[in-house]
């Protein structure tokens, strides 16, 4: 197969932990060819198919010069067997427009994973509200008075922006309500921007678990991102420690319930974040943790992913 990865610049990859790199490595091991581009390299001209300036690459065994690239060329996205959208958040206006270009590429005949419409229609924080039986007390609002009432009811709360990533912009306000007004003003921009507010889940001390869903099925191991020191956030980007664990009974229940729904929407890969027994986010843009789980458990998540990708392409072959 010819695979095109739409991703951040290769120079920014930390290959010892990068999930996109793990996907590439497994795909190349199976004999598939690799090409890469960034979202800004995609072009759609009147009367033409969606194309991109791409580089064909081959992975090397050198941990520093880890790939060899051919000269850049222009190619229709539909000329690849699969296009994998692996650009990291934020989900800003340019990401939004990229999903429209990718959707047109689908009309040209491209196979895109995850599906661009599913990426666009599945906001990673808001998506949990569709599954109330699996989430804790949660509020989405712009209204400062709503937030104050939620705090009065639950006492210890977490506030976060809807477009954050890596733990960015997450605040905890305890029963004393210290700085609740100031934090609300910072996040909702005086009523101009929506905020997610959730009851604080003390089980965070055991980790914010990333449960991976591939091809509608949960991976048997999750990565618990455990906060360090006085930090309330478990995100690896915020200094959390990643510990791989077998899925709990509740994790399996969540994964088996959400997996078929997400797959039916065109989400080949999703990362469901679970604290205790509660889902807190459903990540679909570029879920990670493949290598951390493999390094600690031997569960080859990248192989499971390429299996699912090959099966999806075979199932849709004419």
mmCIF file with all atom_site columns, N, CA, C and O in Angstrom, residues 260-301:
data_model
loop_
_atom_site.group_PDB
_atom_site.id
_atom_site.type_symbol
_atom_site.label_atom_id
_atom_site.label_alt_id
_atom_site.label_comp_id
_atom_site.label_asym_id
_atom_site.label_entity_id
_atom_site.label_seq_id
_atom_site.pdbx_PDB_ins_code
_atom_site.Cartn_x
_atom_site.Cartn_y
_atom_site.Cartn_z
_atom_site.occupancy
_atom_site.B_iso_or_equiv
_atom_site.pdbx_formal_charge
_atom_site.auth_seq_id
_atom_site.auth_comp_id
_atom_site.auth_asym_id
_atom_site.auth_atom_id
_atom_site.pdbx_PDB_model_num
ATOM 1   N N  . UNK A 1 260 ? -17.933 0.550  18.936 1.00 0.00 ? 260 UNK A N  1
ATOM 2   C CA . UNK A 1 260 ? -18.723 0.395  17.708 1.00 0.00 ? 260 UNK A CA 1
ATOM 3   C C  . UNK A 1 260 ? -19.346 1.713  17.239 1.00 0.00 ? 260 UNK A C  1
ATOM 4   O O  . UNK A 1 260 ? -19.483 1.933  16.023 1.00 0.00 ? 260 UNK A O  1
ATOM 5   N N  . UNK A 1 261 ? -19.715 2.585  18.166 1.00 0.00 ? 261 UNK A N  1
ATOM 6   C CA . UNK A 1 261 ? -20.289 3.886  17.792 1.00 0.00 ? 261 UNK A CA 1
ATOM 7   C C  . UNK A 1 261 ? -19.250 4.726  17.064 1.00 0.00 ? 261 UNK A C  1
ATOM 8   O O  . UNK A 1 261 ? -19.521 5.313  15.999 1.00 0.00 ? 261 UNK A O  1
ATOM 9   N N  . UNK A 1 262 ? -18.042 4.776  17.617 1.00 0.00 ? 262 UNK A N  1
ATOM 10  C CA . UNK A 1 262 ? -16.977 5.579  17.009 1.00 0.00 ? 262 UNK A CA 1
ATOM 11  C C  . UNK A 1 262 ? -16.566 5.000  15.657 1.00 0.00 ? 262 UNK A C  1
ATOM 12  O O  . UNK A 1 262 ? -16.355 5.739  14.687 1.00 0.00 ? 262 UNK A O  1
ATOM 13  N N  . UNK A 1 263 ? -16.470 3.681  15.568 1.00 0.00 ? 263 UNK A N  1
ATOM 14  C CA . UNK A 1 263 ? -16.088 3.062  14.299 1.00 0.00 ? 263 UNK A CA 1
ATOM 15  C C  . UNK A 1 263 ? -17.119 3.357  13.217 1.00 0.00 ? 263 UNK A C  1
ATOM 16  O O  . UNK A 1 263 ? -16.761 3.648  12.068 1.00 0.00 ? 263 UNK A O  1
ATOM 17  N N  . UNK A 1 264 ? -18.395 3.285  13.568 1.00 0.00 ? 264 UNK A N  1
ATOM 18  C CA . UNK A 1 264 ? -19.454 3.524  12.585 1.00 0.00 ? 264 UNK A CA 1
ATOM 19  C C  . UNK A 1 264 ? -19.399 4.941  12.041 1.00 0.00 ? 264 UNK A C  1
ATOM 20  O O  . UNK A 1 264 ? -19.878 5.198  10.928 1.00 0.00 ? 264 UNK A O  1
ATOM 21  N N  . UNK A 1 265 ? -18.819 5.851  12.788 1.00 0.00 ? 265 UNK A N  1
ATOM 22  C CA . UNK A 1 265 ? -18.716 7.245  12.344 1.00 0.00 ? 265 UNK A CA 1
ATOM 23  C C  . UNK A 1 265 ? -17.463 7.515  11.520 1.00 0.00 ? 265 UNK A C  1
ATOM 24  O O  . UNK A 1 265 ? -17.237 8.640  11.097 1.00 0.00 ? 265 UNK A O  1
ATOM 25  N N  . UNK A 1 266 ? -16.639 6.491  11.332 1.00 0.00 ? 266 UNK A N  1
ATOM 26  C CA . UNK A 1 266 ? -15.432 6.667  10.542 1.00 0.00 ? 266 UNK A CA 1
ATOM 27  C C  . UNK A 1 266 ? -14.206 6.987  11.358 1.00 0.00 ? 266 UNK A C  1
ATOM 28  O O  . UNK A 1 266 ? -13.219 7.493  10.822 1.00 0.00 ? 266 UNK A O  1
ATOM 29  N N  . UNK A 1 267 ? -14.250 6.667  12.647 1.00 0.00 ? 267 UNK A N  1
ATOM 30  C CA . UNK A 1 267 ? -13.112 6.912  13.532 1.00 0.00 ? 267 UNK A CA 1
ATOM 31  C C  . UNK A 1 267 ? -12.387 5.583  13.747 1.00 0.00 ? 267 UNK A C  1
ATOM 32  O O  . UNK A 1 267 ? -12.750 4.799  14.622 1.00 0.00 ? 267 UNK A O  1
ATOM 33  N N  . UNK A 1 268 ? -11.380 5.339  12.930 1.00 0.00 ? 268 UNK A N  1
ATOM 34  C CA . UNK A 1 268 ? -10.614 4.100  13.032 1.00 0.00 ? 268 UNK A CA 1
ATOM 35  C C  . UNK A 1 268 ? -9.835  4.039  14.337 1.00 0.00 ? 268 UNK A C  1
ATOM 36  O O  . UNK A 1 268 ? -9.639  2.960  14.906 1.00 0.00 ? 268 UNK A O  1
ATOM 37  N N  . UNK A 1 269 ? -9.405  5.205  14.816 1.00 0.00 ? 269 UNK A N  1
ATOM 38  C CA . UNK A 1 269 ? -8.603  5.288  16.038 1.00 0.00 ? 269 UNK A CA 1
ATOM 39  C C  . UNK A 1 269 ? -9.150  6.390  16.920 1.00 0.00 ? 269 UNK A C  1
ATOM 40  O O  . UNK A 1 269 ? -9.378  7.513  16.465 1.00 0.00 ? 269 UNK A O  1
ATOM 41  N N  . UNK A 1 270 ? -9.358  6.093  18.189 1.00 0.00 ? 270 UNK A N  1
ATOM 42  C CA . UNK A 1 270 ? -9.782  7.089  19.163 1.00 0.00 ? 270 UNK A CA 1
ATOM 43  C C  . UNK A 1 270 ? -9.084  6.807  20.485 1.00 0.00 ? 270 UNK A C  1
ATOM 44  O O  . UNK A 1 270 ? -8.724  5.663  20.790 1.00 0.00 ? 270 UNK A O  1
ATOM 45  N N  . UNK A 1 271 ? -8.892  7.845  21.272 1.00 0.00 ? 271 UNK A N  1
ATOM 46  C CA . UNK A 1 271 ? -8.310  7.711  22.597 1.00 0.00 ? 271 UNK A CA 1
ATOM 47  C C  . UNK A 1 271 ? -9.303  8.214  23.631 1.00 0.00 ? 271 UNK A C  1
ATOM 48  O O  . UNK A 1 271 ? -9.566  9.417  23.704 1.00 0.00 ? 271 UNK A O  1
ATOM 49  N N  . UNK A 1 272 ? -9.871  7.299  24.404 1.00 0.00 ? 272 UNK A N  1
ATOM 50  C CA . UNK A 1 272 ? -10.868 7.659  25.402 1.00 0.00 ? 272 UNK A CA 1
ATOM 51  C C  . UNK A 1 272 ? -10.153 7.857  26.736 1.00 0.00 ? 272 UNK A C  1
ATOM 52  O O  . UNK A 1 272 ? -9.475  6.942  27.223 1.00 0.00 ? 272 UNK A O  1
ATOM 53  N N  . UNK A 1 273 ? -10.284 9.042  27.328 1.00 0.00 ? 273 UNK A N  1
ATOM 54  C CA . UNK A 1 273 ? -9.645  9.342  28.602 1.00 0.00 ? 273 UNK A CA 1
ATOM 55  C C  . UNK A 1 273 ? -10.613 9.041  29.735 1.00 0.00 ? 273 UNK A C  1
ATOM 56  O O  . UNK A 1 273 ? -11.766 9.486  29.716 1.00 0.00 ? 273 UNK A O  1
ATOM 57  N N  . UNK A 1 274 ? -10.129 8.276  30.713 1.00 0.00 ? 274 UNK A N  1
ATOM 58  C CA . UNK A 1 274 ? -10.967 7.796  31.805 1.00 0.00 ? 274 UNK A CA 1
ATOM 59  C C  . UNK A 1 274 ? -10.275 8.089  33.134 1.00 0.00 ? 274 UNK A C  1
ATOM 60  O O  . UNK A 1 274 ? -9.102  7.727  33.322 1.00 0.00 ? 274 UNK A O  1
ATOM 61  N N  . UNK A 1 275 ? -10.984 8.743  34.041 1.00 0.00 ? 275 UNK A N  1
ATOM 62  C CA . UNK A 1 275 ? -10.518 8.928  35.414 1.00 0.00 ? 275 UNK A CA 1
ATOM 63  C C  . UNK A 1 275 ? -11.468 8.166  36.322 1.00 0.00 ? 275 UNK A C  1
ATOM 64  O O  . UNK A 1 275 ? -12.677 8.427  36.322 1.00 0.00 ? 275 UNK A O  1
ATOM 65  N N  . UNK A 1 276 ? -10.933 7.204  37.071 1.00 0.00 ? 276 UNK A N  1
ATOM 66  C CA . UNK A 1 276 ? -11.802 6.351  37.873 1.00 0.00 ? 276 UNK A CA 1
ATOM 67  C C  . UNK A 1 276 ? -12.723 5.568  36.963 1.00 0.00 ? 276 UNK A C  1
ATOM 68  O O  . UNK A 1 276 ? -12.289 4.789  36.114 1.00 0.00 ? 276 UNK A O  1
ATOM 69  N N  . UNK A 1 277 ? -14.028 5.796  37.121 1.00 0.00 ? 277 UNK A N  1
ATOM 70  C CA . UNK A 1 277 ? -15.027 5.128  36.285 1.00 0.00 ? 277 UNK A CA 1
ATOM 71  C C  . UNK A 1 277 ? -15.642 6.053  35.244 1.00 0.00 ? 277 UNK A C  1
ATOM 72  O O  . UNK A 1 277 ? -16.607 5.678  34.591 1.00 0.00 ? 277 UNK A O  1
ATOM 73  N N  . UNK A 1 278 ? -15.076 7.272  35.073 1.00 0.00 ? 278 UNK A N  1
ATOM 74  C CA . UNK A 1 278 ? -15.733 8.304  34.266 1.00 0.00 ? 278 UNK A CA 1
ATOM 75  C C  . UNK A 1 278 ? -14.908 8.709  33.055 1.00 0.00 ? 278 UNK A C  1
ATOM 76  O O  . UNK A 1 278 ? -13.701 8.983  33.163 1.00 0.00 ? 278 UNK A O  1
ATOM 77  N N  . UNK A 1 279 ? -15.557 8.773  31.900 1.00 0.00 ? 279 UNK A N  1
ATOM 78  C CA . UNK A 1 279 ? -14.933 9.311  30.688 1.00 0.00 ? 279 UNK A CA 1
ATOM 79  C C  . UNK A 1 279 ? -14.842 10.823 30.814 1.00 0.00 ? 279 UNK A C  1
ATOM 80  O O  . UNK A 1 279 ? -15.804 11.494 31.197 1.00 0.00 ? 279 UNK A O  1
ATOM 81  N N  . UNK A 1 280 ? -13.665 11.378 30.488 1.00 0.00 ? 280 UNK A N  1
ATOM 82  C CA . UNK A 1 280 ? -13.480 12.832 30.568 1.00 0.00 ? 280 UNK A CA 1
ATOM 83  C C  . UNK A 1 280 ? -13.249 13.479 29.211 1.00 0.00 ? 280 UNK A C  1
ATOM 84  O O  . UNK A 1 280 ? -13.515 14.664 29.043 1.00 0.00 ? 280 UNK A O  1
ATOM 85  N N  . UNK A 1 281 ? -12.732 12.730 28.236 1.00 0.00 ? 281 UNK A N  1
ATOM 86  C CA . UNK A 1 281 ? -12.538 13.243 26.879 1.00 0.00 ? 281 UNK A CA 1
ATOM 87  C C  . UNK A 1 281 ? -12.540 12.057 25.915 1.00 0.00 ? 281 UNK A C  1
ATOM 88  O O  . UNK A 1 281 ? -12.281 10.918 26.313 1.00 0.00 ? 281 UNK A O  1
ATOM 89  N N  . UNK A 1 282 ? -12.830 12.346 24.632 1.00 0.00 ? 282 UNK A N  1
ATOM 90  C CA . UNK A 1 282 ? -12.696 11.346 23.575 1.00 0.00 ? 282 UNK A CA 1
ATOM 91  C C  . UNK A 1 282 ? -11.846 11.979 22.476 1.00 0.00 ? 282 UNK A C  1
ATOM 92  O O  . UNK A 1 282 ? -12.308 12.832 21.725 1.00 0.00 ? 282 UNK A O  1
ATOM 93  N N  . UNK A 1 283 ? -10.583 11.576 22.404 1.00 0.00 ? 283 UNK A N  1
ATOM 94  C CA . UNK A 1 283 ? -9.625  12.180 21.492 1.00 0.00 ? 283 UNK A CA 1
ATOM 95  C C  . UNK A 1 283 ? -9.644  11.465 20.144 1.00 0.00 ? 283 UNK A C  1
ATOM 96  O O  . UNK A 1 283 ? -9.542  10.235 20.087 1.00 0.00 ? 283 UNK A O  1
ATOM 97  N N  . UNK A 1 284 ? -9.761  12.243 19.068 1.00 0.00 ? 284 UNK A N  1
ATOM 98  C CA . UNK A 1 284 ? -9.867  11.655 17.730 1.00 0.00 ? 284 UNK A CA 1
ATOM 99  C C  . UNK A 1 284 ? -8.894  12.273 16.722 1.00 0.00 ? 284 UNK A C  1
ATOM 100 O O  . UNK A 1 284 ? -8.726  11.729 15.635 1.00 0.00 ? 284 UNK A O  1
ATOM 101 N N  . UNK A 1 285 ? -8.253  13.389 17.058 1.00 0.00 ? 285 UNK A N  1
ATOM 102 C CA . UNK A 1 285 ? -7.393  14.050 16.067 1.00 0.00 ? 285 UNK A CA 1
ATOM 103 C C  . UNK A 1 285 ? -6.096  13.283 15.861 1.00 0.00 ? 285 UNK A C  1
ATOM 104 O O  . UNK A 1 285 ? -5.790  12.868 14.735 1.00 0.00 ? 285 UNK A O  1
ATOM 105 N N  . UNK A 1 286 ? -5.321  13.078 16.927 1.00 0.00 ? 286 UNK A N  1
ATOM 106 C CA . UNK A 1 286 ? -4.079  12.299 16.783 1.00 0.00 ? 286 UNK A CA 1
ATOM 107 C C  . UNK A 1 286 ? -3.772  11.591 18.099 1.00 0.00 ? 286 UNK A C  1
ATOM 108 O O  . UNK A 1 286 ? -2.811  11.928 18.781 1.00 0.00 ? 286 UNK A O  1
ATOM 109 N N  . UNK A 1 287 ? -4.613  10.607 18.468 1.00 0.00 ? 287 UNK A N  1
ATOM 110 C CA . UNK A 1 287 ? -4.383  9.886  19.730 1.00 0.00 ? 287 UNK A CA 1
ATOM 111 C C  . UNK A 1 287 ? -2.987  9.267  19.788 1.00 0.00 ? 287 UNK A C  1
ATOM 112 O O  . UNK A 1 287 ? -2.457  8.812  18.778 1.00 0.00 ? 287 UNK A O  1
ATOM 113 N N  . UNK A 1 288 ? -2.431  9.249  20.999 1.00 0.00 ? 288 UNK A N  1
ATOM 114 C CA . UNK A 1 288 ? -1.051  8.797  21.194 1.00 0.00 ? 288 UNK A CA 1
ATOM 115 C C  . UNK A 1 288 ? -1.008  7.640  22.198 1.00 0.00 ? 288 UNK A C  1
ATOM 116 O O  . UNK A 1 288 ? -2.012  7.022  22.483 1.00 0.00 ? 288 UNK A O  1
ATOM 117 N N  . UNK A 1 289 ? 0.187   7.363  22.699 1.00 0.00 ? 289 UNK A N  1
ATOM 118 C CA . UNK A 1 289 ? 0.496   6.372  23.744 1.00 0.00 ? 289 UNK A CA 1
ATOM 119 C C  . UNK A 1 289 ? 0.812   4.991  23.199 1.00 0.00 ? 289 UNK A C  1
ATOM 120 O O  . UNK A 1 289 ? 0.972   4.039  23.974 1.00 0.00 ? 289 UNK A O  1
ATOM 121 N N  . UNK A 1 290 ? 0.928   4.815  21.884 1.00 0.00 ? 290 UNK A N  1
ATOM 122 C CA . UNK A 1 290 ? 1.261   3.506  21.323 1.00 0.00 ? 290 UNK A CA 1
ATOM 123 C C  . UNK A 1 290 ? 2.582   2.978  21.896 1.00 0.00 ? 290 UNK A C  1
ATOM 124 O O  . UNK A 1 290 ? 2.663   1.823  22.340 1.00 0.00 ? 290 UNK A O  1
ATOM 125 N N  . UNK A 1 291 ? 3.620   3.806  21.849 1.00 0.00 ? 291 UNK A N  1
ATOM 126 C CA . UNK A 1 291 ? 4.949   3.308  22.198 1.00 0.00 ? 291 UNK A CA 1
ATOM 127 C C  . UNK A 1 291 ? 5.099   3.076  23.690 1.00 0.00 ? 291 UNK A C  1
ATOM 128 O O  . UNK A 1 291 ? 5.750   2.115  24.114 1.00 0.00 ? 291 UNK A O  1
ATOM 129 N N  . UNK A 1 292 ? 4.489   3.941  24.504 1.00 0.00 ? 292 UNK A N  1
ATOM 130 C CA . UNK A 1 292 ? 4.583   3.756  25.947 1.00 0.00 ? 292 UNK A CA 1
ATOM 131 C C  . UNK A 1 292 ? 3.949   2.430  26.362 1.00 0.00 ? 292 UNK A C  1
ATOM 132 O O  . UNK A 1 292 ? 4.497   1.695  27.205 1.00 0.00 ? 292 UNK A O  1
ATOM 133 N N  . UNK A 1 293 ? 2.800   2.107  25.776 1.00 0.00 ? 293 UNK A N  1
ATOM 134 C CA . UNK A 1 293 ? 2.139   0.840  26.102 1.00 0.00 ? 293 UNK A CA 1
ATOM 135 C C  . UNK A 1 293 ? 2.991   -0.337 25.629 1.00 0.00 ? 293 UNK A C  1
ATOM 136 O O  . UNK A 1 293 ? 3.186   -1.323 26.359 1.00 0.00 ? 293 UNK A O  1
ATOM 137 N N  . UNK A 1 294 ? 3.523   -0.250 24.420 1.00 0.00 ? 294 UNK A N  1
ATOM 138 C CA . UNK A 1 294 ? 4.361   -1.344 23.903 1.00 0.00 ? 294 UNK A CA 1
ATOM 139 C C  . UNK A 1 294 ? 5.611   -1.541 24.750 1.00 0.00 ? 294 UNK A C  1
ATOM 140 O O  . UNK A 1 294 ? 5.972   -2.673 25.110 1.00 0.00 ? 294 UNK A O  1
ATOM 141 N N  . UNK A 1 295 ? 6.290   -0.443 25.094 1.00 0.00 ? 295 UNK A N  1
ATOM 142 C CA . UNK A 1 295 ? 7.541   -0.540 25.848 1.00 0.00 ? 295 UNK A CA 1
ATOM 143 C C  . UNK A 1 295 ? 7.332   -1.197 27.206 1.00 0.00 ? 295 UNK A C  1
ATOM 144 O O  . UNK A 1 295 ? 8.213   -1.904 27.711 1.00 0.00 ? 295 UNK A O  1
ATOM 145 N N  . UNK A 1 296 ? 6.173   -0.974 27.825 1.00 0.00 ? 296 UNK A N  1
ATOM 146 C CA . UNK A 1 296 ? 5.943   -1.474 29.183 1.00 0.00 ? 296 UNK A CA 1
ATOM 147 C C  . UNK A 1 296 ? 5.233   -2.821 29.234 1.00 0.00 ? 296 UNK A C  1
ATOM 148 O O  . UNK A 1 296 ? 5.329   -3.530 30.243 1.00 0.00 ? 296 UNK A O  1
ATOM 149 N N  . UNK A 1 297 ? 4.512   -3.173 28.175 1.00 0.00 ? 297 UNK A N  1
ATOM 150 C CA . UNK A 1 297 ? 3.712   -4.406 28.231 1.00 0.00 ? 297 UNK A CA 1
ATOM 151 C C  . UNK A 1 297 ? 4.023   -5.392 27.116 1.00 0.00 ? 297 UNK A C  1
ATOM 152 O O  . UNK A 1 297 ? 3.651   -6.566 27.221 1.00 0.00 ? 297 UNK A O  1
ATOM 153 N N  . UNK A 1 298 ? 4.627   -4.911 26.031 1.00 0.00 ? 298 UNK A N  1
ATOM 154 C CA . UNK A 1 298 ? 4.838   -5.766 24.865 1.00 0.00 ? 298 UNK A CA 1
ATOM 155 C C  . UNK A 1 298 ? 3.636   -5.851 23.949 1.00 0.00 ? 298 UNK A C  1
ATOM 156 O O  . UNK A 1 298 ? 3.697   -6.515 22.903 1.00 0.00 ? 298 UNK A O  1
ATOM 157 N N  . UNK A 1 299 ? 2.543   -5.183 24.309 1.00 0.00 ? 299 UNK A N  1
ATOM 158 C CA . UNK A 1 299 ? 1.360   -5.155 23.441 1.00 0.00 ? 299 UNK A CA 1
ATOM 159 C C  . UNK A 1 299 ? 1.661   -4.239 22.259 1.00 0.00 ? 299 UNK A C  1
ATOM 160 O O  . UNK A 1 299 ? 1.845   -3.031 22.434 1.00 0.00 ? 299 UNK A O  1
ATOM 161 N N  . UNK A 1 300 ? 1.713   -4.799 21.059 1.00 0.00 ? 300 UNK A N  1
ATOM 162 C CA . UNK A 1 300 ? 2.132   -4.050 19.874 1.00 0.00 ? 300 UNK A CA 1
ATOM 163 C C  . UNK A 1 300 ? 0.938   -3.292 19.294 1.00 0.00 ? 300 UNK A C  1
ATOM 164 O O  . UNK A 1 300 ? 0.250   -3.769 18.387 1.00 0.00 ? 300 UNK A O  1
ATOM 165 N N  . UNK A 1 301 ? 0.713   -2.091 19.823 1.00 0.00 ? 301 UNK A N  1
ATOM 166 C CA . UNK A 1 301 ? -0.456  -1.306 19.428 1.00 0.00 ? 301 UNK A CA 1
ATOM 167 C C  . UNK A 1 301 ? -0.346  -0.870 17.970 1.00 0.00 ? 301 UNK A C  1
ATOM 168 O O  . UNK A 1 301 ? -1.343  -0.847 17.244 1.00 0.00 ? 301 UNK A O  1
#
